[in-house]
PDB file of N, CA and C in Angstrom:
ATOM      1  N   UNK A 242       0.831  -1.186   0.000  1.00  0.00           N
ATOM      2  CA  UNK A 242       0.000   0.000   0.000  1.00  0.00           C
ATOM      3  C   UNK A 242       0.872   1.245   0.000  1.00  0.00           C
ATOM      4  N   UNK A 243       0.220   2.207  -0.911  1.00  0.00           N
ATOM      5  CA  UNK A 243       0.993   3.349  -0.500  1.00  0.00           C
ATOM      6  C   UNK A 243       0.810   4.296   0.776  1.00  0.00           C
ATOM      7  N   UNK A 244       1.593   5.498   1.478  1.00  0.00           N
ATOM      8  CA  UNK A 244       1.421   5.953   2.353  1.00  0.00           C
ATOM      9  C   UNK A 244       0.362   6.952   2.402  1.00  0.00           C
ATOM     10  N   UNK A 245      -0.451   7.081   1.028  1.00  0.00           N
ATOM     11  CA  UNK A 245      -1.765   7.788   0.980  1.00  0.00           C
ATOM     12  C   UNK A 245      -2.663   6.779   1.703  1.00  0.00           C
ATOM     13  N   UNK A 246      -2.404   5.475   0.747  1.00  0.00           N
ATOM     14  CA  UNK A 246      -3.447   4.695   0.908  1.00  0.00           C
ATOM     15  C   UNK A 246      -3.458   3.829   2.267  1.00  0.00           C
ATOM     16  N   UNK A 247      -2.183   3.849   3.347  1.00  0.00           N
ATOM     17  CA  UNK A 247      -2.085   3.611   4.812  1.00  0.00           C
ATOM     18  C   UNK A 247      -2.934   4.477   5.516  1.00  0.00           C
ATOM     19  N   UNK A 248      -2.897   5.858   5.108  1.00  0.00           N
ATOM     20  CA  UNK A 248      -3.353   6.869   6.107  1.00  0.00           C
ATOM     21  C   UNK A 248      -4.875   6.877   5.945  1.00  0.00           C
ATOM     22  N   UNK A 249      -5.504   6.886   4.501  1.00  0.00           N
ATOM     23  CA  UNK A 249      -7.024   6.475   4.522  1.00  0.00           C
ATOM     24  C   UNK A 249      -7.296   5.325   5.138  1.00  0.00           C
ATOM     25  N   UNK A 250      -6.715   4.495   4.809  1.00  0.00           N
ATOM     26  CA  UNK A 250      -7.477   3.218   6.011  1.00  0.00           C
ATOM     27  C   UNK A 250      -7.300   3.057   7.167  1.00  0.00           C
ATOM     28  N   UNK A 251      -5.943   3.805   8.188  1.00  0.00           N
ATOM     29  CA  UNK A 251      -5.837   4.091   9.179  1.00  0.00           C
ATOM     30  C   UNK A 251      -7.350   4.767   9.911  1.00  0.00           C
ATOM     31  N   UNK A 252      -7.341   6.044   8.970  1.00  0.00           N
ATOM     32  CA  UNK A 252      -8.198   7.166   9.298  1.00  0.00           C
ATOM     33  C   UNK A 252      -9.715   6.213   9.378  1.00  0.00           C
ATOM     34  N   UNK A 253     -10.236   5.263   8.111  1.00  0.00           N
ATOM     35  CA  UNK A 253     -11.472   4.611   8.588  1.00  0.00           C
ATOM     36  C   UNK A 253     -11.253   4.012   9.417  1.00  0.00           C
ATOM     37  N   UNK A 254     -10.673   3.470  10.386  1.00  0.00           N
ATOM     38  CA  UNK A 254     -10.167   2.775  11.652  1.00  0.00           C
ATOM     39  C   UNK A 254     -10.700   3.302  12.633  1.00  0.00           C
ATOM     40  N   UNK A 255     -10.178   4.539  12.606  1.00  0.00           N
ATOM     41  CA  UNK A 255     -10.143   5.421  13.794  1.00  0.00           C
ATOM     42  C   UNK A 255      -8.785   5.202  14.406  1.00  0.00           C
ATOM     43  N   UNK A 256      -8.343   6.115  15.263  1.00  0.00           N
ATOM     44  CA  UNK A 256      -7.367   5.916  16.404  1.00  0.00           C
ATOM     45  C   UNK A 256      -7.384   5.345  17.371  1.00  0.00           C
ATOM     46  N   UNK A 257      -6.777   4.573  17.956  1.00  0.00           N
ATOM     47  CA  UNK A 257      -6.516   3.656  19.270  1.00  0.00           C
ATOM     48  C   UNK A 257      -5.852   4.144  20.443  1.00  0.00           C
ATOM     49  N   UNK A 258      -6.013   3.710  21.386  1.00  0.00           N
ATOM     50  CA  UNK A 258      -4.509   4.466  22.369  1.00  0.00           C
ATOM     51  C   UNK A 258      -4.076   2.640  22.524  1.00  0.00           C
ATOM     52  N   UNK A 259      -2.779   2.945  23.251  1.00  0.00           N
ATOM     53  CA  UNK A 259      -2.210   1.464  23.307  1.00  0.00           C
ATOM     54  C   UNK A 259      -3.074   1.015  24.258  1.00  0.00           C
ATOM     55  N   UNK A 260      -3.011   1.510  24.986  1.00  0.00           N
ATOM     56  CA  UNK A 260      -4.269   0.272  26.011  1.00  0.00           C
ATOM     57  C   UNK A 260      -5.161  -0.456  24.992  1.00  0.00           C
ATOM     58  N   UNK A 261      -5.693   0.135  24.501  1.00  0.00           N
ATOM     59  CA  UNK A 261      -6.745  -0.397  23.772  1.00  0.00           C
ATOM     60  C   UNK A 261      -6.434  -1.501  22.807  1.00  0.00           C
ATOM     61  N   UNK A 262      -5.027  -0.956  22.202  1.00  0.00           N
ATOM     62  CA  UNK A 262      -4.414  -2.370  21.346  1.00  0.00           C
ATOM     63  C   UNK A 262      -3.967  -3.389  22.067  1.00  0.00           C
ATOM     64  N   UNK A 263      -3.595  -2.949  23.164  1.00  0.00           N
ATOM     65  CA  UNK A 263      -3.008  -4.359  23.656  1.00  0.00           C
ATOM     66  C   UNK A 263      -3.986  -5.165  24.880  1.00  0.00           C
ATOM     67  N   UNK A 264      -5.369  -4.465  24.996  1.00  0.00           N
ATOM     68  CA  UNK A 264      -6.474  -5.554  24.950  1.00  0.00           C
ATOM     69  C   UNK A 264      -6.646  -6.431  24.299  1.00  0.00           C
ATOM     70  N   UNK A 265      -6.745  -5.804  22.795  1.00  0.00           N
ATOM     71  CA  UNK A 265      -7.440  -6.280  21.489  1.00  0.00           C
ATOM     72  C   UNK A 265      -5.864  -7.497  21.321  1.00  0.00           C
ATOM     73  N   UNK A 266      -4.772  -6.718  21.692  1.00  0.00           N
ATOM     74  CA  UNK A 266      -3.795  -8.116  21.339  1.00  0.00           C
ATOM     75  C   UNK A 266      -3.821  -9.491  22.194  1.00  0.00           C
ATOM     76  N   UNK A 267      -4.173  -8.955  23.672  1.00  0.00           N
ATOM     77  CA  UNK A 267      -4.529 -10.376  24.656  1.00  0.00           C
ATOM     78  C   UNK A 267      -5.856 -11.266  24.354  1.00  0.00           C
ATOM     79  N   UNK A 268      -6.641 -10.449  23.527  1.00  0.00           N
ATOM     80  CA  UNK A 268      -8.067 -10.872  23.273  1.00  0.00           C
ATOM     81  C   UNK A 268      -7.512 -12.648  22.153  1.00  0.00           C
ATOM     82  N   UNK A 269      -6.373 -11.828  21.170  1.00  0.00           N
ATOM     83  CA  UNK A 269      -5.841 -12.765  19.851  1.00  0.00           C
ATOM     84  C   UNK A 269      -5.046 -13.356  20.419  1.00  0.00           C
ATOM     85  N   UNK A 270      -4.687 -12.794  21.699  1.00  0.00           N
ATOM     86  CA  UNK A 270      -3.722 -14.610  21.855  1.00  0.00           C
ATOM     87  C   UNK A 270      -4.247 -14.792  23.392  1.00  0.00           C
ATOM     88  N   UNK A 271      -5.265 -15.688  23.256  1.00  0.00           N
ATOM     89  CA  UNK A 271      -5.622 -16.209  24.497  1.00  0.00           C
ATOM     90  C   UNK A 271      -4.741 -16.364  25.491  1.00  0.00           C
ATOM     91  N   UNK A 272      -4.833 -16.138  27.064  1.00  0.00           N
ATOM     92  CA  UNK A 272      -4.074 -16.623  27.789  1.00  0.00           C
ATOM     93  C   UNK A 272      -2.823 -15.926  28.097  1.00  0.00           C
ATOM     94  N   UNK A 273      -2.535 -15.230  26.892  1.00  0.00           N
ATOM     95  CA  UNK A 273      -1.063 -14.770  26.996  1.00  0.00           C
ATOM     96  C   UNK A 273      -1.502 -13.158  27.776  1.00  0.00           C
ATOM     97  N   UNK A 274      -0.552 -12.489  28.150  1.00  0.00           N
ATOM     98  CA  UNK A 274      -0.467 -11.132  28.652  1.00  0.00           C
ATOM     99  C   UNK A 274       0.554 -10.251  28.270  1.00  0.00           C
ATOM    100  N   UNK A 275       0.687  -9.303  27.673  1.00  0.00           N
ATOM    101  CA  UNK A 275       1.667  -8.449  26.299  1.00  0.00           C
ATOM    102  C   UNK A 275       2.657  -8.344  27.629  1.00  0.00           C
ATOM    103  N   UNK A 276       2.590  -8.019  28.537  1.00  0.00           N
ATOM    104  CA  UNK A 276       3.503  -6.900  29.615  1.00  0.00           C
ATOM    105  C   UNK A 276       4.861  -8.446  29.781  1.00  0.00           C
ATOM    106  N   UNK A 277       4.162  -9.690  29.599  1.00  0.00           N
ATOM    107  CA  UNK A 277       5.110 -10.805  29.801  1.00  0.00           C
ATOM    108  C   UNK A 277       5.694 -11.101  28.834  1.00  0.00           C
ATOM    109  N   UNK A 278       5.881 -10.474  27.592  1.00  0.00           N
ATOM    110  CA  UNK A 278       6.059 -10.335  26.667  1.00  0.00           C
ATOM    111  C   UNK A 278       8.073 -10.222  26.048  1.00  0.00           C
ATOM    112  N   UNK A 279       8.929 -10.432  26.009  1.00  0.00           N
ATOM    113  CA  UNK A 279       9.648  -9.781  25.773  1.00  0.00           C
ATOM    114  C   UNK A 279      10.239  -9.226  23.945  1.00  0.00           C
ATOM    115  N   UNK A 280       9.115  -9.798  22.785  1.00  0.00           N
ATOM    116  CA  UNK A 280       9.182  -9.134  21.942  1.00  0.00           C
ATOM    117  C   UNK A 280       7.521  -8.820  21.409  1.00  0.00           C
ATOM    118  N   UNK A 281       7.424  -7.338  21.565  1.00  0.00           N
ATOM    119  CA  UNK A 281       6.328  -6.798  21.188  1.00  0.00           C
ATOM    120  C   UNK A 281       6.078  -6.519  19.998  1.00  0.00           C
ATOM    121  N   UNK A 282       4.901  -6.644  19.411  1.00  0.00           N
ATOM    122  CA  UNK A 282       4.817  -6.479  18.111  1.00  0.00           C
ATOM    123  C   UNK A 282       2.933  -6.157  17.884  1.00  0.00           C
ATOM    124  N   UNK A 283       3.501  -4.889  17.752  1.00  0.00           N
ATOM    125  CA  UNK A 283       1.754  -3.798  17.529  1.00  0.00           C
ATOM    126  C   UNK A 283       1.550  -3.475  16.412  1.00  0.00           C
ATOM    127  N   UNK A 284       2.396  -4.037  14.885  1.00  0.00           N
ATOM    128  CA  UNK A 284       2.426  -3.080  13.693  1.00  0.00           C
ATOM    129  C   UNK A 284       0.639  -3.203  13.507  1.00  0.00           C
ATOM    130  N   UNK A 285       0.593  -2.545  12.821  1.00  0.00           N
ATOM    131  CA  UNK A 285      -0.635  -2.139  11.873  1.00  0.00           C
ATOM    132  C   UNK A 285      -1.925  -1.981  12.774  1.00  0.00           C
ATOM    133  N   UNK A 286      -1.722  -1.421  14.174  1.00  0.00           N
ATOM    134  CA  UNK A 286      -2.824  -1.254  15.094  1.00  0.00           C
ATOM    135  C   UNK A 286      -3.549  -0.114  15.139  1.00  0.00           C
ATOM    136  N   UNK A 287      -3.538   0.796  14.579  1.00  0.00           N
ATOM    137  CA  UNK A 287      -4.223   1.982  14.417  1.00  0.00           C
ATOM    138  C   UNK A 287      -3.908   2.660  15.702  1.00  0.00           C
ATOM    139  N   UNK A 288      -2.275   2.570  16.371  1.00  0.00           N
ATOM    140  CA  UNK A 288      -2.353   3.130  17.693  1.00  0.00           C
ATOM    141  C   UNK A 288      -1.834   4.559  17.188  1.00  0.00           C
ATOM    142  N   UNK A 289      -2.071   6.134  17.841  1.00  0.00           N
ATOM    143  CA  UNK A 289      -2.033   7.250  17.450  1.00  0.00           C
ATOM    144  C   UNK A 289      -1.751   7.880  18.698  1.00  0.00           C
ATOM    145  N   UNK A 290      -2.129   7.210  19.748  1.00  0.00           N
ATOM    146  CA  UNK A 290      -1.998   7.393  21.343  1.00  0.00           C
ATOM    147  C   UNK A 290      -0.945   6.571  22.678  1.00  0.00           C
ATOM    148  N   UNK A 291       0.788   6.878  22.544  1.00  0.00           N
ATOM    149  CA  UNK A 291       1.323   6.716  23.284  1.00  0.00           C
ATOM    150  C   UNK A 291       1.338   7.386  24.618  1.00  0.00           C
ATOM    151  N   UNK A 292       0.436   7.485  25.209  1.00  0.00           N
ATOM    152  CA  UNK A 292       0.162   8.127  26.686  1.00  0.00           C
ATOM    153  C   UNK A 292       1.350   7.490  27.840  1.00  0.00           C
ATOM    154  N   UNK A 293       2.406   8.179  28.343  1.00  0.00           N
ATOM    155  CA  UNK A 293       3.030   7.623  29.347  1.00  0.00           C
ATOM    156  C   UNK A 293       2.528   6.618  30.344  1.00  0.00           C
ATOM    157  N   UNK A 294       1.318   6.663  30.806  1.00  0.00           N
ATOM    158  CA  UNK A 294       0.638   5.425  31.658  1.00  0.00           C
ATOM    159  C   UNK A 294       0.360   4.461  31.455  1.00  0.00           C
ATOM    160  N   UNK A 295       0.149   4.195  29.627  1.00  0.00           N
ATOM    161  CA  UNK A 295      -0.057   3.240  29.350  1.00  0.00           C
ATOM    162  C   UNK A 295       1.399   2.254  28.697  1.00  0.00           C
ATOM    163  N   UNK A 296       2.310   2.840  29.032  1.00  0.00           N
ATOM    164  CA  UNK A 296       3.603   2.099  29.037  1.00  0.00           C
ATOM    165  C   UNK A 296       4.137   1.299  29.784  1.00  0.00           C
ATOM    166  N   UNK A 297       3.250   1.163  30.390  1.00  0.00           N
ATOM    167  CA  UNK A 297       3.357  -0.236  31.809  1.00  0.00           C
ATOM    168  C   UNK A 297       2.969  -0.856  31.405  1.00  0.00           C
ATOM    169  N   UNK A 298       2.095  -1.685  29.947  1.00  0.00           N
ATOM    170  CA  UNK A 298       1.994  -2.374  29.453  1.00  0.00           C
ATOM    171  C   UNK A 298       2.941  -3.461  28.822  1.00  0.00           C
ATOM    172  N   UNK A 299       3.804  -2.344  28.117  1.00  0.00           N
ATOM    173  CA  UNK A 299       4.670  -2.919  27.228  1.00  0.00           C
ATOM    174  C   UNK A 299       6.208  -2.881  27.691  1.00  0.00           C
ATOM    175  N   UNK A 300       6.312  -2.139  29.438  1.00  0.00           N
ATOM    176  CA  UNK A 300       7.658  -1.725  29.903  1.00  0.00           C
ATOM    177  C   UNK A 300       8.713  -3.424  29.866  1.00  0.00           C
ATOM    178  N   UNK A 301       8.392  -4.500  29.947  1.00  0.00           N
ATOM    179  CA  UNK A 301       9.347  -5.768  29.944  1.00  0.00           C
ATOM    180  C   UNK A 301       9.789  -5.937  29.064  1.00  0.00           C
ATOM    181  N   UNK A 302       9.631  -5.303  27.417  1.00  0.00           N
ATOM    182  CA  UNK A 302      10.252  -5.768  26.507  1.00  0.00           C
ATOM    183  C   UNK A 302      11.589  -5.549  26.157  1.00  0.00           C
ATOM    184  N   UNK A 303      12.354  -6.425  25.500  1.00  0.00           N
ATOM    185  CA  UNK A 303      13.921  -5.876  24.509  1.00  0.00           C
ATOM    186  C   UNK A 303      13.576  -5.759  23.449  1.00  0.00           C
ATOM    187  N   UNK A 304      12.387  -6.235  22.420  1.00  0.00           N
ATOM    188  CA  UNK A 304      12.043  -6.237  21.330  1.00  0.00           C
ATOM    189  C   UNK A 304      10.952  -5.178  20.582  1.00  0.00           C
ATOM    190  N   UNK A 305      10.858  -3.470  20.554  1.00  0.00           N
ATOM    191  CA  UNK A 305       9.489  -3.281  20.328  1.00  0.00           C
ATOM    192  C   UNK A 305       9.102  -3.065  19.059  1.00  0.00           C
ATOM    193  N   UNK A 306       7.936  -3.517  18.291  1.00  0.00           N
ATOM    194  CA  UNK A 306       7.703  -2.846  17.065  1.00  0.00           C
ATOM    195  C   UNK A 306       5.901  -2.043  17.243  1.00  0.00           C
ATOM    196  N   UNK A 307       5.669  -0.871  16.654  1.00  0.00           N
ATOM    197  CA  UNK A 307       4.778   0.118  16.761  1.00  0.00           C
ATOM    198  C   UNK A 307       5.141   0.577  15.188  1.00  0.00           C
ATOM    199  N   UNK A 308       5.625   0.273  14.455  1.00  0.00           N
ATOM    200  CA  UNK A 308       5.325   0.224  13.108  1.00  0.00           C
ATOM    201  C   UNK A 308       4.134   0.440  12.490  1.00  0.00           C
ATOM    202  N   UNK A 309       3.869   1.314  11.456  1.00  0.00           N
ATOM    203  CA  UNK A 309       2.621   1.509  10.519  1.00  0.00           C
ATOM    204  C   UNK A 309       1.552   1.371  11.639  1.00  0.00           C
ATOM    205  N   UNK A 310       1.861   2.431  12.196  1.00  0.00           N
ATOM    206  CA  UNK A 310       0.562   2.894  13.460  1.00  0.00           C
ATOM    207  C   UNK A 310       0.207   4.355  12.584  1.00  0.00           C
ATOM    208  N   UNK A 311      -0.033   5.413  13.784  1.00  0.00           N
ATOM    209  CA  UNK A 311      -0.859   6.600  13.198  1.00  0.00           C
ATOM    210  C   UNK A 311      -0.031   7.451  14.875  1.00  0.00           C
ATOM    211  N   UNK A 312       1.128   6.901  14.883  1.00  0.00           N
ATOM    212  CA  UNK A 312       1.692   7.587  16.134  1.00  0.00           C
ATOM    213  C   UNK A 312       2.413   9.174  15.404  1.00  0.00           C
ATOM    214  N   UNK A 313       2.168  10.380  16.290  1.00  0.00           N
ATOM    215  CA  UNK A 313       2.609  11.406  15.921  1.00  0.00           C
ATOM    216  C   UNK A 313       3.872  11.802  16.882  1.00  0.00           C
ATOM    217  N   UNK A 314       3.705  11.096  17.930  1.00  0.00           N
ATOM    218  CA  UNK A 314       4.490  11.873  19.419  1.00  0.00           C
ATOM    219  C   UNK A 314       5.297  10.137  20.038  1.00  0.00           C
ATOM    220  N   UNK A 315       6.672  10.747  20.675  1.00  0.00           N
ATOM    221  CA  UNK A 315       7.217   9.292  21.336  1.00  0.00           C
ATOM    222  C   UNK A 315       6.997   9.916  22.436  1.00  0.00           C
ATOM    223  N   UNK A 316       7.203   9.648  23.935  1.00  0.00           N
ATOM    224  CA  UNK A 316       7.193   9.722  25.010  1.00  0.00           C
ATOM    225  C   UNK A 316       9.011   8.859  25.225  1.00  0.00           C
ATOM    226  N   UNK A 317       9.330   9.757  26.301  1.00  0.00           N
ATOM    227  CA  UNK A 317      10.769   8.901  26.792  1.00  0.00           C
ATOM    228  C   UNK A 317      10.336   7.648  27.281  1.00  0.00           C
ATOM    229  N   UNK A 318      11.037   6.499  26.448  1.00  0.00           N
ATOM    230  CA  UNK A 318      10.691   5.370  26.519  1.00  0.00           C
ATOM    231  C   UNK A 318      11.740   4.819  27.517  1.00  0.00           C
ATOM    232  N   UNK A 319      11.518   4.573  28.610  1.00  0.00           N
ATOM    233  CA  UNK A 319      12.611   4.699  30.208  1.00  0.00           C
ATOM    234  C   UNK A 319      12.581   2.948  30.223  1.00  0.00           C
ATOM    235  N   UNK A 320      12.549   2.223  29.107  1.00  0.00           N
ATOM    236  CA  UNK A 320      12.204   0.733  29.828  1.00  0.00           C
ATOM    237  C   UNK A 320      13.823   0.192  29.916  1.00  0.00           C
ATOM    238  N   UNK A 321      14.114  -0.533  30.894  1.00  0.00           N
ATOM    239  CA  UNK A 321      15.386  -0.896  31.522  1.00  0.00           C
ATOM    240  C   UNK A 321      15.945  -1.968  30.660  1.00  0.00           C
ATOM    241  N   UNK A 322      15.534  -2.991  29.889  1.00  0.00           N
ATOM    242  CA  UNK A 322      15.548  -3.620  29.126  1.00  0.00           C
ATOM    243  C   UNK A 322      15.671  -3.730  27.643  1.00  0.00           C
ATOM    244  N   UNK A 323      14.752  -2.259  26.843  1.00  0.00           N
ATOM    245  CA  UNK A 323      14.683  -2.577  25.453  1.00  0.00           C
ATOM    246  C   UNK A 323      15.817  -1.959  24.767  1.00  0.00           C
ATOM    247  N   UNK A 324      16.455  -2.968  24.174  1.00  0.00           N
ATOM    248  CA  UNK A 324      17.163  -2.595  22.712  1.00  0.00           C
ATOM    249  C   UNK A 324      16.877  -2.704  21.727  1.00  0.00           C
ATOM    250  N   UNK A 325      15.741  -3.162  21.601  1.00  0.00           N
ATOM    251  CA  UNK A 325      15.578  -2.649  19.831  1.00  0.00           C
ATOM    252  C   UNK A 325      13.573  -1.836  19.453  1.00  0.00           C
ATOM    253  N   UNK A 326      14.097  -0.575  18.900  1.00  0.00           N
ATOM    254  CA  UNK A 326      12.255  -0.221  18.756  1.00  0.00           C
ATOM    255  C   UNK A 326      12.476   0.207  17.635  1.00  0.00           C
ATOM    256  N   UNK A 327      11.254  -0.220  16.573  1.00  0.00           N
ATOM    257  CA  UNK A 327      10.866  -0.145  15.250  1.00  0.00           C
ATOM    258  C   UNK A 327       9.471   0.904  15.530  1.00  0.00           C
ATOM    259  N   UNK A 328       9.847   2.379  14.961  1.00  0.00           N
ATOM    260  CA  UNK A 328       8.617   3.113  14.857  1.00  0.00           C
ATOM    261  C   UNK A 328       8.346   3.914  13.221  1.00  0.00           C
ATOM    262  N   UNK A 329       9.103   2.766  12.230  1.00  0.00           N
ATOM    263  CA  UNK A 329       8.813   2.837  10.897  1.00  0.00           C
ATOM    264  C   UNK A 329       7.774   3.481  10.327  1.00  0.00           C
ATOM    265  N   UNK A 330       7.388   3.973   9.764  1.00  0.00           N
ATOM    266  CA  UNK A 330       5.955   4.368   8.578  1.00  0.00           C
ATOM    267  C   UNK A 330       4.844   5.133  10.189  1.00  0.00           C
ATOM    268  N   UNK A 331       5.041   5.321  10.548  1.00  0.00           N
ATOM    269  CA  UNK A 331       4.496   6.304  11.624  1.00  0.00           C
ATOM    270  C   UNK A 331       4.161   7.810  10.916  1.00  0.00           C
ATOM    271  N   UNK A 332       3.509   8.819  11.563  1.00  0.00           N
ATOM    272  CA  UNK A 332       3.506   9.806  11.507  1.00  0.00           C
ATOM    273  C   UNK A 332       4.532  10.960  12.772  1.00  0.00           C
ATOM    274  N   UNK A 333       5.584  10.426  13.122  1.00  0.00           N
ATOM    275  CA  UNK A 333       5.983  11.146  13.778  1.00  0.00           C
ATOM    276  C   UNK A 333       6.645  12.405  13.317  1.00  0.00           C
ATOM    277  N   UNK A 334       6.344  13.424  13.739  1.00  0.00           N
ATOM    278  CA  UNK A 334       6.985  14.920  13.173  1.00  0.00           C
ATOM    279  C   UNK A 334       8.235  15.309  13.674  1.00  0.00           C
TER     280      UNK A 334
END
């Protein structure tokens, strides 16, 4: 897809905040819990909303990807652990 055609289907989506994706990600993998996680992987979630509080979600990882989201803003990502974050095809300014 092109990056016109990411941002229209993003936009019929709507925006997410991560909480909300990483419900919707425990919902798809039964049983499991993202925060126990140590490689995360959110691409194509319509997340647009990195809110500092909701980074206690994803704080255990070394692995993060947030790729081809609708994110505009990072927040200092303070996690003690991660070395590697993919925030590719984003809207960050």
């Amino acid at each position: 897809m092109s990056n016109i055609a990411d941002e229209m289907h993003f936009k019929s989506l709507g925006k997410k905040s991560l909480k909300d994706a990483v419900k919707d990600w425990e919902a798809e993998n039964e049983g499991k819990k993202l925060c126990d996680e140590e490689w995360v992987d959110l691409i194509w979630r319509g997340i647009g909303d990195l809110d500092e509080s909701s980074l206690d979600y994803i704080s255990n990882c070394k692995k993060l990807s947030l790729s081809s989201n609708l994110i505009v803003k990072v927040p200092n990502l303070r996690f003690s652990r991660l070395e590697i974050v993919s925030l590719g095809r984003n809207m960050i300014r």
